[in-house]
XYZ file of C-alpha atoms in Angstrom:
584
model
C -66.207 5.353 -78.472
C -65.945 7.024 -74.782
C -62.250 7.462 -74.097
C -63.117 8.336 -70.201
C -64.226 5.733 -67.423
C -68.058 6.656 -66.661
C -66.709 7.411 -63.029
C -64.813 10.406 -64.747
C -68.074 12.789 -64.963
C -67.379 12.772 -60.850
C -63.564 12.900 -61.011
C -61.956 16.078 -60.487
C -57.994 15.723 -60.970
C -55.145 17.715 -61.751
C -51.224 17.237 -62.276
C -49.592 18.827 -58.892
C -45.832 17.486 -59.661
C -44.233 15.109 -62.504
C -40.451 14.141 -61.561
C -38.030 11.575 -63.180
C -37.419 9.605 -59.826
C -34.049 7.190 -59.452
C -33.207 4.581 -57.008
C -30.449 2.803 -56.301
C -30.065 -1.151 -55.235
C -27.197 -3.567 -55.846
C -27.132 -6.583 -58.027
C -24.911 -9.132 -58.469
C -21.945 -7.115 -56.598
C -23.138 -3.613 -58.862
C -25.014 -0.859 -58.153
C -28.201 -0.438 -60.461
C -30.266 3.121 -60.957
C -33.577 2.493 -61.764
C -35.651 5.333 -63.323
C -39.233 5.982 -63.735
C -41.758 9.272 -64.317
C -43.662 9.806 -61.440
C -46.957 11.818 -61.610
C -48.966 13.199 -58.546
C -52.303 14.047 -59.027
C -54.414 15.611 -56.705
C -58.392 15.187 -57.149
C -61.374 16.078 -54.958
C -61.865 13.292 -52.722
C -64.635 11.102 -54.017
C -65.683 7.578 -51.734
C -66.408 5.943 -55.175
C -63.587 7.464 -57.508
C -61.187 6.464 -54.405
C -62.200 2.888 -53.987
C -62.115 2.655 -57.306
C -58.789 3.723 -58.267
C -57.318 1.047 -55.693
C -57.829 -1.628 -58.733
C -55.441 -0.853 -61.706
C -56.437 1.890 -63.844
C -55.011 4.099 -66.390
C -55.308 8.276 -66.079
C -54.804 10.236 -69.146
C -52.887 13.594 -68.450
C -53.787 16.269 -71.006
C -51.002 17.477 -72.849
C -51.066 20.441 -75.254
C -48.805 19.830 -78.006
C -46.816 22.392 -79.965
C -48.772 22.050 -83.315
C -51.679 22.684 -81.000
C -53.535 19.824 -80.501
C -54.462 18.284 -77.348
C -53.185 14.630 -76.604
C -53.075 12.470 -73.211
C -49.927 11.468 -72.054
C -50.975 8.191 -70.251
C -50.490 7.031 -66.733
C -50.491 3.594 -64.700
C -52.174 4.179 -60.934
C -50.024 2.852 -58.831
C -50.666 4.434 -55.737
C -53.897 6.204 -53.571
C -53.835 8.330 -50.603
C -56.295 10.082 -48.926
C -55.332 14.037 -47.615
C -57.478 15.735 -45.326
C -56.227 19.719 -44.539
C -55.983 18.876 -40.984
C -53.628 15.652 -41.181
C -50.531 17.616 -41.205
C -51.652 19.006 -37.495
C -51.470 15.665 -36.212
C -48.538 15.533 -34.486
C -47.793 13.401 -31.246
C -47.533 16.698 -29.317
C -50.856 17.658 -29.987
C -53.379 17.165 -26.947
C -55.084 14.664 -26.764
C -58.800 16.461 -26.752
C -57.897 18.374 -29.775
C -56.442 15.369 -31.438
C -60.306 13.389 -31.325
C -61.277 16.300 -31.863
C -59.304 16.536 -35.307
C -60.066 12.822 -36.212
C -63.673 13.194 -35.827
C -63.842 16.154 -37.836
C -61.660 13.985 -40.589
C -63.768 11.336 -39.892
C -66.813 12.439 -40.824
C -65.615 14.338 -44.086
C -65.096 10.833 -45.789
C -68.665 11.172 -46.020
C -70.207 14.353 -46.137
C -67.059 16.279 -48.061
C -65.216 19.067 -47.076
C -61.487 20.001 -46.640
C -60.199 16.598 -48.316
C -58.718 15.680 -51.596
C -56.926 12.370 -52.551
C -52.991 12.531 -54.003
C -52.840 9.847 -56.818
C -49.152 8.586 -57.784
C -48.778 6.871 -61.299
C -46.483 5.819 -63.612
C -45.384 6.970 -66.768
C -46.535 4.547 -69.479
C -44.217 6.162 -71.938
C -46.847 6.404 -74.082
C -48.931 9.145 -75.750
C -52.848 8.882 -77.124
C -54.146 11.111 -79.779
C -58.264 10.610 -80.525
C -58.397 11.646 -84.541
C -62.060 10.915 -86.156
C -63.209 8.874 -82.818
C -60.007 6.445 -83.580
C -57.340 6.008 -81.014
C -53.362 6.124 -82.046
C -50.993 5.495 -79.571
C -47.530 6.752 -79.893
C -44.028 6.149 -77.860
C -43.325 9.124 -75.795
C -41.072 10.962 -73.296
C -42.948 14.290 -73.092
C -43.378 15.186 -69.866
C -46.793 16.116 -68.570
C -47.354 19.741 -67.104
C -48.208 20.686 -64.360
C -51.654 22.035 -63.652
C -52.921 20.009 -66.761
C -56.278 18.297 -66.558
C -56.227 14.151 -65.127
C -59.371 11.836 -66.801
C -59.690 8.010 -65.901
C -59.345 6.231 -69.178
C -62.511 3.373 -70.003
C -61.730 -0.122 -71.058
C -62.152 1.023 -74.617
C -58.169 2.383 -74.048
C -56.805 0.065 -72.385
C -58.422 -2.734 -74.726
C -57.070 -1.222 -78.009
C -53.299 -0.808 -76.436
C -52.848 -4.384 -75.256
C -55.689 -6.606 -77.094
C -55.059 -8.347 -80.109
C -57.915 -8.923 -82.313
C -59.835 -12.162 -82.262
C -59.671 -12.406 -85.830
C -56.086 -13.135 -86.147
C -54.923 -17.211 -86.541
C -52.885 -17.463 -83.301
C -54.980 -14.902 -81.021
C -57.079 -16.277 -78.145
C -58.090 -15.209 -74.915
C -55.571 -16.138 -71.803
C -57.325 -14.265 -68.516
C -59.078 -11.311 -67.649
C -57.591 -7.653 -67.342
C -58.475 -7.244 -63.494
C -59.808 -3.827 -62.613
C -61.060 -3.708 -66.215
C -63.017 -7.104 -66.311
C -62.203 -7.670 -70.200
C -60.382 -10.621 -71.853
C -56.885 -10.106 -72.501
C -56.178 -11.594 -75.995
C -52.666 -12.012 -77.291
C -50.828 -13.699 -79.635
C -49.888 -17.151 -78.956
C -47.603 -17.682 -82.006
C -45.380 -14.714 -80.152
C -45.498 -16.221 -76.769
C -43.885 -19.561 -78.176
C -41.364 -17.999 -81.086
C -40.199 -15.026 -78.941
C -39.304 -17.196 -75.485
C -41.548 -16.431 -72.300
C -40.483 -16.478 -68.682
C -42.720 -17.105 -65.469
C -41.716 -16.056 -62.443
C -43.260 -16.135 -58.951
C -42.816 -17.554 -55.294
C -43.777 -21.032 -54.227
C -47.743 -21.105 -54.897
C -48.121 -18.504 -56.785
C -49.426 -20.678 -59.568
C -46.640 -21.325 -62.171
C -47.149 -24.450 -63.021
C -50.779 -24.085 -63.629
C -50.155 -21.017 -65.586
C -47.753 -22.890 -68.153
C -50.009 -25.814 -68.078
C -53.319 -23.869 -68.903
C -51.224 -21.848 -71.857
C -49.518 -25.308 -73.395
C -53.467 -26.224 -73.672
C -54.376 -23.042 -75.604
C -50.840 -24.099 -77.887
C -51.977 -27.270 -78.547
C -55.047 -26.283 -80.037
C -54.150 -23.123 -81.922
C -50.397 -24.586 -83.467
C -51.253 -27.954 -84.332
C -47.790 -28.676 -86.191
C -46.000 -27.329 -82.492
C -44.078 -30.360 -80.370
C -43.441 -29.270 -76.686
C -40.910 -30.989 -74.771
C -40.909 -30.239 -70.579
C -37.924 -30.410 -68.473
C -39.649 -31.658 -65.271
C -37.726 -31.945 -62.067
C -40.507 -31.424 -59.245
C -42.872 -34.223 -60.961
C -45.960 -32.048 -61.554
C -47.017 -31.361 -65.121
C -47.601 -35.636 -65.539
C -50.762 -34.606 -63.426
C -51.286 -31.169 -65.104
C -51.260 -32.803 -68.618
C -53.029 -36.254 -67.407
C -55.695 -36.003 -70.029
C -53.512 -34.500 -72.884
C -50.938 -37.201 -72.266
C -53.563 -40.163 -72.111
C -55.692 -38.593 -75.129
C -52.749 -38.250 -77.776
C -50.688 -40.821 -76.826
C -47.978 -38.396 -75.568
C -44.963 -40.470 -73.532
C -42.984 -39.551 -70.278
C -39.037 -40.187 -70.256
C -37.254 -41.236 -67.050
C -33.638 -42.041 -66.553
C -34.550 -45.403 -64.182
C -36.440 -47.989 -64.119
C -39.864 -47.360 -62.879
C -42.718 -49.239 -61.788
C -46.237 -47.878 -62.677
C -47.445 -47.672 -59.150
C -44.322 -45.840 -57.633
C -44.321 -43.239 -60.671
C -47.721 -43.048 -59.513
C -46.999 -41.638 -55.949
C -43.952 -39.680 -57.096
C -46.115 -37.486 -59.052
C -47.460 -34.213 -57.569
C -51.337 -33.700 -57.156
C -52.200 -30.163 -56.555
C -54.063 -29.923 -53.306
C -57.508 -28.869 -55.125
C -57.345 -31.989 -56.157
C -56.332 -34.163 -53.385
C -58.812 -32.811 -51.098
C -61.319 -34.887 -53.083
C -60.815 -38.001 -52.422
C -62.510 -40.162 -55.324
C -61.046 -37.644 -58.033
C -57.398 -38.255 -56.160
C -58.122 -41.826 -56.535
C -58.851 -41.768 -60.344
C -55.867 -39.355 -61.025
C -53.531 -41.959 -59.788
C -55.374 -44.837 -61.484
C -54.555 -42.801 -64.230
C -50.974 -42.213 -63.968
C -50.733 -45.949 -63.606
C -51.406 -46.050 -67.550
C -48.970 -43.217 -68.565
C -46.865 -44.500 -71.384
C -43.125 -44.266 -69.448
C -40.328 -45.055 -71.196
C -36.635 -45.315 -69.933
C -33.593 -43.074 -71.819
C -30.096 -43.771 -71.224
C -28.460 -40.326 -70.212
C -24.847 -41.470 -70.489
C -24.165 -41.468 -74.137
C -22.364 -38.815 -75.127
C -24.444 -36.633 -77.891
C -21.818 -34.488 -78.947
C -21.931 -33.713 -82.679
C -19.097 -32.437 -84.550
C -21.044 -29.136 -85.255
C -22.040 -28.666 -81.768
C -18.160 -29.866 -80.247
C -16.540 -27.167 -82.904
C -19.404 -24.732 -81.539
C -18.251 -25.531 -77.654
C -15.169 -24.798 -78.385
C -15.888 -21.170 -80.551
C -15.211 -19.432 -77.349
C -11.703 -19.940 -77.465
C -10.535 -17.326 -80.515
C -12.455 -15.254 -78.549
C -11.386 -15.026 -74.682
C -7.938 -17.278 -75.137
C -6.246 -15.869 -78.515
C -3.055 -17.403 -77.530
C -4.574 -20.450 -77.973
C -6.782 -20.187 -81.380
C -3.970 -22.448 -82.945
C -5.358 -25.577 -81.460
C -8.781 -24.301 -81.846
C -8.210 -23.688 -85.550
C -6.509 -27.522 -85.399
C -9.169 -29.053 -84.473
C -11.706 -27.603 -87.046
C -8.783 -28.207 -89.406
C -9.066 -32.044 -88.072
C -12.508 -32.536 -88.681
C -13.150 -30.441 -91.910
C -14.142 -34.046 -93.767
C -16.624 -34.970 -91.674
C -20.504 -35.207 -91.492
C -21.200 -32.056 -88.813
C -24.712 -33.966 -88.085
C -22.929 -37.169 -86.744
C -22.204 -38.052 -83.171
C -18.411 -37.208 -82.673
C -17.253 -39.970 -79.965
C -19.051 -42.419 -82.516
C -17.602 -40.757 -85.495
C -13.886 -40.498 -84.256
C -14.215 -43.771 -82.848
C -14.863 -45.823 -85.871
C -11.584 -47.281 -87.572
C -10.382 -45.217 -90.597
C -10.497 -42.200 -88.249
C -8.225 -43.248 -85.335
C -4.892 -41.878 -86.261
C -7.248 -38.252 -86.330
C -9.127 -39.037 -82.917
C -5.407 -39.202 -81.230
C -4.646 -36.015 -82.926
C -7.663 -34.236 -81.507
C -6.830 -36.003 -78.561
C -3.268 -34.535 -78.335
C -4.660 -30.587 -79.750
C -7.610 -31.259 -77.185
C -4.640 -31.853 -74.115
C -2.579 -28.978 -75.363
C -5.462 -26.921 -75.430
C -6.340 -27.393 -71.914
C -3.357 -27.188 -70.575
C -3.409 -23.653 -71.566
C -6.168 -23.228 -69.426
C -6.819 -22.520 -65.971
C -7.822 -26.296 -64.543
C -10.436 -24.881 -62.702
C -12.233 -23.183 -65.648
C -15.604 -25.030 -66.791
C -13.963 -25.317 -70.189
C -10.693 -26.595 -69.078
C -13.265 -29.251 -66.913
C -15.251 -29.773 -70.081
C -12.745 -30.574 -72.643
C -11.174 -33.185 -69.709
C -14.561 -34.882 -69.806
C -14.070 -34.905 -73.949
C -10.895 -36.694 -73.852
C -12.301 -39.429 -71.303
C -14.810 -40.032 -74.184
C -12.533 -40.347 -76.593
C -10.107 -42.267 -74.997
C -12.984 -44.672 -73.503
C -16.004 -44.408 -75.332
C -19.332 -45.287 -73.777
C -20.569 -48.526 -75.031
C -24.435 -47.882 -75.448
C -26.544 -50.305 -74.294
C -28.579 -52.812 -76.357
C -31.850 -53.233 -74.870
C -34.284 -51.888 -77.181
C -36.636 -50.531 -74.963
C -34.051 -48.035 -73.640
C -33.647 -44.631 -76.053
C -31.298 -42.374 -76.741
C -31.494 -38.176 -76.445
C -30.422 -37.661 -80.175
C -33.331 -40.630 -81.370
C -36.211 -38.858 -79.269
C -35.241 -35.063 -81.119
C -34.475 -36.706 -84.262
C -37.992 -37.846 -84.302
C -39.792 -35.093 -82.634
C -38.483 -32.740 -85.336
C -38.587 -35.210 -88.165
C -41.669 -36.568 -88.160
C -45.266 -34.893 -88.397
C -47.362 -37.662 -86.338
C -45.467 -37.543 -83.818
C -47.157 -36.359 -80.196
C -47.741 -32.852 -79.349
C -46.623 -33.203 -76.113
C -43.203 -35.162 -74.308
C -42.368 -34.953 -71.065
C -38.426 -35.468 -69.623
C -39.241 -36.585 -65.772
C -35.703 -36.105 -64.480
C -35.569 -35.369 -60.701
C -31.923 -35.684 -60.921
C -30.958 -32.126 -61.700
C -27.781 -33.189 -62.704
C -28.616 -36.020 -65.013
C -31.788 -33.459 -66.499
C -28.686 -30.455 -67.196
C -26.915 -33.310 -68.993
C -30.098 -34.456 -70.601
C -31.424 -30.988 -71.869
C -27.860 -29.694 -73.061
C -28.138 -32.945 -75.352
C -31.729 -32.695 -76.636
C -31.043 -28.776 -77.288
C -27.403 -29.562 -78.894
C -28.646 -32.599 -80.731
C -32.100 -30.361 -82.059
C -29.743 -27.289 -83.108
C -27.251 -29.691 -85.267
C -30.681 -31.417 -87.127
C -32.157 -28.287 -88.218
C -29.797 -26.823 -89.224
C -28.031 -29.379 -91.252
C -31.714 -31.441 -92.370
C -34.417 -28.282 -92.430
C -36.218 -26.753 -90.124
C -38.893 -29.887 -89.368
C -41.419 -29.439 -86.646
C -42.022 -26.419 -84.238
C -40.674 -27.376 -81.211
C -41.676 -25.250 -77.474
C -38.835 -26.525 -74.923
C -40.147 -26.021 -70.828
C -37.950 -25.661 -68.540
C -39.501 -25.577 -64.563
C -37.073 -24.939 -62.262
C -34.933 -23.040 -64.448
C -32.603 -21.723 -61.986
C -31.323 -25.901 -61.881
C -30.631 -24.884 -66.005
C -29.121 -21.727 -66.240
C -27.988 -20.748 -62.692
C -25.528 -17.791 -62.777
C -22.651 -19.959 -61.822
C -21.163 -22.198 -63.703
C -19.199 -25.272 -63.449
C -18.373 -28.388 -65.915
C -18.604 -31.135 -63.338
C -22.043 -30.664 -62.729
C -22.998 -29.920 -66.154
C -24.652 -26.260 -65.586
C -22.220 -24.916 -67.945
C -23.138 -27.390 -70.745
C -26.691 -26.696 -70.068
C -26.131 -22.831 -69.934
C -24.479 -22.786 -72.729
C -27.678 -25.082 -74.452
C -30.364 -22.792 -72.891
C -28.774 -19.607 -73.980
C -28.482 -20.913 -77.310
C -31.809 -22.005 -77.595
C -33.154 -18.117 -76.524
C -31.005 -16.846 -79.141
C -30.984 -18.966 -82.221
C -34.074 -20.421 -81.486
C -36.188 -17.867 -83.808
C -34.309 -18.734 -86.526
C -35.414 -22.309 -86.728
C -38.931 -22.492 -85.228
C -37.417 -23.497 -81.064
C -39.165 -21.396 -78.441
C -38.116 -22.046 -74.802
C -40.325 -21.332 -71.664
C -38.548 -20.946 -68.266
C -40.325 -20.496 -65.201
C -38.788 -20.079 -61.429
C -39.104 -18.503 -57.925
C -35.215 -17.790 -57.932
C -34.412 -15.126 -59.830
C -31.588 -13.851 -57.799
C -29.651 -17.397 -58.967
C -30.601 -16.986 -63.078
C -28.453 -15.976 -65.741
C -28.950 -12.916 -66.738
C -27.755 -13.686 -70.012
C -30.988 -15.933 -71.041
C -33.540 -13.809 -68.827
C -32.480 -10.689 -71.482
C -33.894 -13.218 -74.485
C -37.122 -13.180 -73.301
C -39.825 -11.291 -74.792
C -42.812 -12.033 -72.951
C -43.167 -12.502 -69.133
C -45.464 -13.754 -66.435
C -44.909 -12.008 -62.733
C -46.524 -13.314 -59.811
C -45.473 -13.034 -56.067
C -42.043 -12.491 -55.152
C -41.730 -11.225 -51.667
C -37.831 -11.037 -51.959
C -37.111 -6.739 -53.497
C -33.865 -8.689 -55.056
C -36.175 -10.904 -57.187
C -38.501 -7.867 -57.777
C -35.264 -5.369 -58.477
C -33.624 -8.110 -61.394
C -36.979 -8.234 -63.097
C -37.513 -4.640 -63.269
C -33.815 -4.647 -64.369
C -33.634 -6.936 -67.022
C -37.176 -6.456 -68.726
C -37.329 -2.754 -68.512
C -40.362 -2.208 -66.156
C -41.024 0.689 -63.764
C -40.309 -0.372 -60.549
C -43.348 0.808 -59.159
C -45.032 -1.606 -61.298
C -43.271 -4.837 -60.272
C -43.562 -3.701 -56.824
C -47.173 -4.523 -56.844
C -46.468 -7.910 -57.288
C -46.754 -8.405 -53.693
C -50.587 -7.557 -53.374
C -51.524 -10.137 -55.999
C -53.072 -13.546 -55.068
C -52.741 -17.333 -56.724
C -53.332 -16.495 -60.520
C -53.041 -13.518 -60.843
C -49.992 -11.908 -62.895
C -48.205 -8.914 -63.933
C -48.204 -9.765 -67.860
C -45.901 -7.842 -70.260
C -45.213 -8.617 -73.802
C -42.433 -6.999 -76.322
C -44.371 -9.235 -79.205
C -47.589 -10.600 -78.235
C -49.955 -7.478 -77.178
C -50.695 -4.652 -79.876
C -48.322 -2.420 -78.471
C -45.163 -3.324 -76.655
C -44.249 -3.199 -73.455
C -47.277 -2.083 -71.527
C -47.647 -3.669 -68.032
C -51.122 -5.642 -67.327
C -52.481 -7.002 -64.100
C -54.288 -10.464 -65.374
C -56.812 -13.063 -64.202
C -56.112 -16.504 -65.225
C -58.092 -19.456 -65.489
C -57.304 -22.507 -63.612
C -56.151 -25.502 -65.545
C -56.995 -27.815 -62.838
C -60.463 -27.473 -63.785
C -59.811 -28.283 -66.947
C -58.000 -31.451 -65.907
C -60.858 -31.823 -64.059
C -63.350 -31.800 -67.114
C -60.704 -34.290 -69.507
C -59.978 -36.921 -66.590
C -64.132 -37.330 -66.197
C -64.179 -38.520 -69.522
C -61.781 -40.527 -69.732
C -63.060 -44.150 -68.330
C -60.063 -46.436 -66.279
């Protein structure tokens, strides 16, 4: 195995100056230091070595240890400039004859050589790599690197055996290609759904396509795994068209919709809609999508989940944990898993549904009226006092049927998608299906795996809250999910462009992440906060293009937390392939 890139036999390189750099930049009101190791490298200037290290690349510093071996302390090129002797001299008082005559001279030495070198600037992986008996071991590190030691451009062989899970494993496939490196990056797509992911990038940047082209490679490699998508914008119907037709997967709505107009509400990415006859069949096809209609009004609550609302209260209100301990007191005989407007509702239990009325009104009034919970437990008592009579038309569902069954029984479709442009009926919606999914595994077993999507996230778990409009409820919901969700088999996806709006709460749950183009530094700045990157690194989100990523993994890659810059496939050709065969 050749640890070095074959362009290293003409790279010359050495450590000038390592430094632990710190910025500063305010979020959310606070000011944030972010820290990274910073190593510049100085190398004879080389045409081919310097175009070369503009794609990403790893350098391996050589560090002597103090038992005396030699290791590399490794680097992430994140930076190239060229240095001529002369450059300095160019100052706008020079003349103007000896200027050309500088630039010409600088000119020319591109080519032929001569007073130039190249200053490299990388970032610290914080990792170290020994070679024992030609076999690599990588190591977490904060050595420093010295200065005057020896720089080497590391082959794919490194890079491979840090990031690359092997092929052999159940749930490892291949999900793009490592650009600069032109190898398949192959993780662990058991991680990617158990552990949470996030995808963020700016409008076009490819998210959508991303999550559909990864649900795809789920599908296939968990074949026990349900996915449910929270779809506001309308565009994973026409992602999924053949998966949905194919395994006779349904799409909720809230209203009544006729096949034709839930037909043109649907988004067809442009690729598509440029050709006219495949634009034509894709909405023949979304004609024959299996919609069904839920009614979003019935209250889900279950006991377990209302008594779990409400376990904030010891916590931030002591002076009020007498009602709080009331209530549970109240409602110690009943079934946790049942609905508890339903429950409390029903005729031997009205003399303790006015009770919890009365603790619930005492409760609040202890509260400030503005607070979400104060607004919550208002909406509670309206229940209680009035319930919602459901609706008997059988072809209308309920939240709490649709996870019941999606966790209960085996047959049921891999994939469901909630079409909800409504963002407020969708918060009320997915702060049901997650309640009403928490309170059934835990209480009946585990069931199914279930993958939860949420596009749009910042319309979920925006950083301010308010009962009203139900972004606390679903806050609340999400951020459970992301932190019990391990426990009982419930991975949630979230993907948006607005990370300056997300709670920062649920983004720290995530241990995998997708990073495309965010032009905004305050988008750039959270991400590097909250996942631990170098700044330097999410920085060069800027320079990719449509599908490509900055990919970095806590769980899925062999070794955590090492930065990638990925290639990955388009699932619109895909689509492509499955709607050909599928006749109208």
């Amino acid at each position: 195995m050749n640890i070095y890139h074959e362009l290293d036999s003409i790279f010359d390189g050495k450590l000038r100056h390592y430094s632990i750099e710190r910025t500063t930049a305010r979020l959310r009101g606070e000011e944030v230091v972010f820290s990274e190791g910073i190593a510049y490298i100085d190398a004879v200037f080389n045409l081919k070595v310097f175009d070369h290290l503009h794609e990403p690349n790893l350098i391996g510093i050589e560090r002597m240890l103090s038992s005396g071996e030699t290791a590399y302390v490794i680097f992430e090129v994140v930076g190239i400039r060229p240095k001529h002797y002369e450059m300095p001299s160019l100052t706008p008082d020079v003349p103007p004859v000896l200027k050309w005559e500088y630039l010409d001279n600088i000119g020319r030495s591109w080519i032929s050589g001569g007073e130039n070198w190249m200053e490299i600037i990388a970032v610290h992986t914080g990792y170290l790599m020994k070679v024992e008996n030609n076999r690599l071991i990588f190591e977490r590190t904060r050595l420093s690197p010295l200065a005057g030691a020896r720089a080497h451009i590391l082959s794919k062989d490194v890079i491979e055996k840090m990031v690359c899970k092997d092929k052999s494993e159940k749930y490892v496939d291949e999900i793009g290609e490592l650009i600069g490196f032109k190898i398949p990056l192959t993780v662990d797509l058991y991680s990617l759904f158990k552990y949470h992911t996030g995808f963020f990038g700016f409008t076009g940047s490819g998210k959508s396509n991303l999550i559909s082209f990864l649900m795809r490679k789920l599908i296939m490699k968990i074949p026990d795994l349900k996915i449910a998508i929270f779809d506001i914008a309308g565009e994973y119907t026409v992602h999924l068209l053949d998966i949905i037709l194919t395994t006779r997967s349904v799409v909720y709505t809230n209203e009544v919709i006729d096949p034709d107009r839930f037909a043109d509400s649907q988004v067809i990415p442009e690729t598509l809609a440029d050709n006219l006859e495949i634009e034509t069949k894709v909405k023949e096809l979304l004609k024959k999508v299996n919609l069904k209609i839920i009614d979003p009004e019935r209250s889900v609550f279950t006991v377990e989940s209302f008594i779990s609302y409400l376990s904030e209260v010891p916590a931030r209100y002591p002076y009020l944990t007498k009602y709080y301990n009331k209530i549970k007191y109240l409602l110690r005989d009943l079934d946790r898993s049942i609905n508890l407007i339903e429950a409390l509702n029903r005729e031997e239990y009205t003399n303790i549904r006015d009770e919890v009325i009365n603790t619930l009104s005492a409760l609040r009034n202890g509260l400030n009226p503005k607070s979400g919970l104060a607004i919550g437990i208002s909406a509670i008592i309206e229940d209680l006092k009035y319930p919602y009579t459901p609706t008997t038309d059988k072809d209308v569902l309920y939240v709490n049927e649709i996870a019941e069954e999606m966790i209960q029984d085996p047959s049921y479709p891999s994939l469901t998608i909630f079409y909800i442009p409504n963002p407020y009926i969708a918060r009320k919606v997915a702060s049901d299906f997650i309640n009403t999914i928490f309170t059934i595994k835990k209480f009946r077993g585990v069931g199914n795996k279930i993958l939860l999507v949420f596009d749009e996230a910042q319309e979920f778990i925006p950083d301010r809250m308010k009962g009203e409009d139900y972004t606390l409820h679903s806050n609340l919901a999400v951020e459970t999910l992301l932190r019990q969700g391990r426990k009982y088999l419930v991975g949630g996806w979230i993907a948006t462009q607005r990370l300056a709006h997300l709670n920062t709460n649920a983004l720290q749950q995530l241990h995998s992440y997708f990073v495309s183009t965010l032009p905004r530094s305050y988008d750039r700045n959270v991400v590097s906060d909250a996942f631990s990157i170098s700044k330097s690194v999410v920085d060069k989100v800027t320079e990719l293009d449509t599908g490509e990523w900055i990919f970095v993994s806590y769980k899925a890659t062999k070794y955590k937390n090492i930065p990638v810059e990925i290639k990955t496939p388009n699932n619109e050709e895909l689509l492509r392939i499955g709607i050909e065969n599928i006749k109208i």
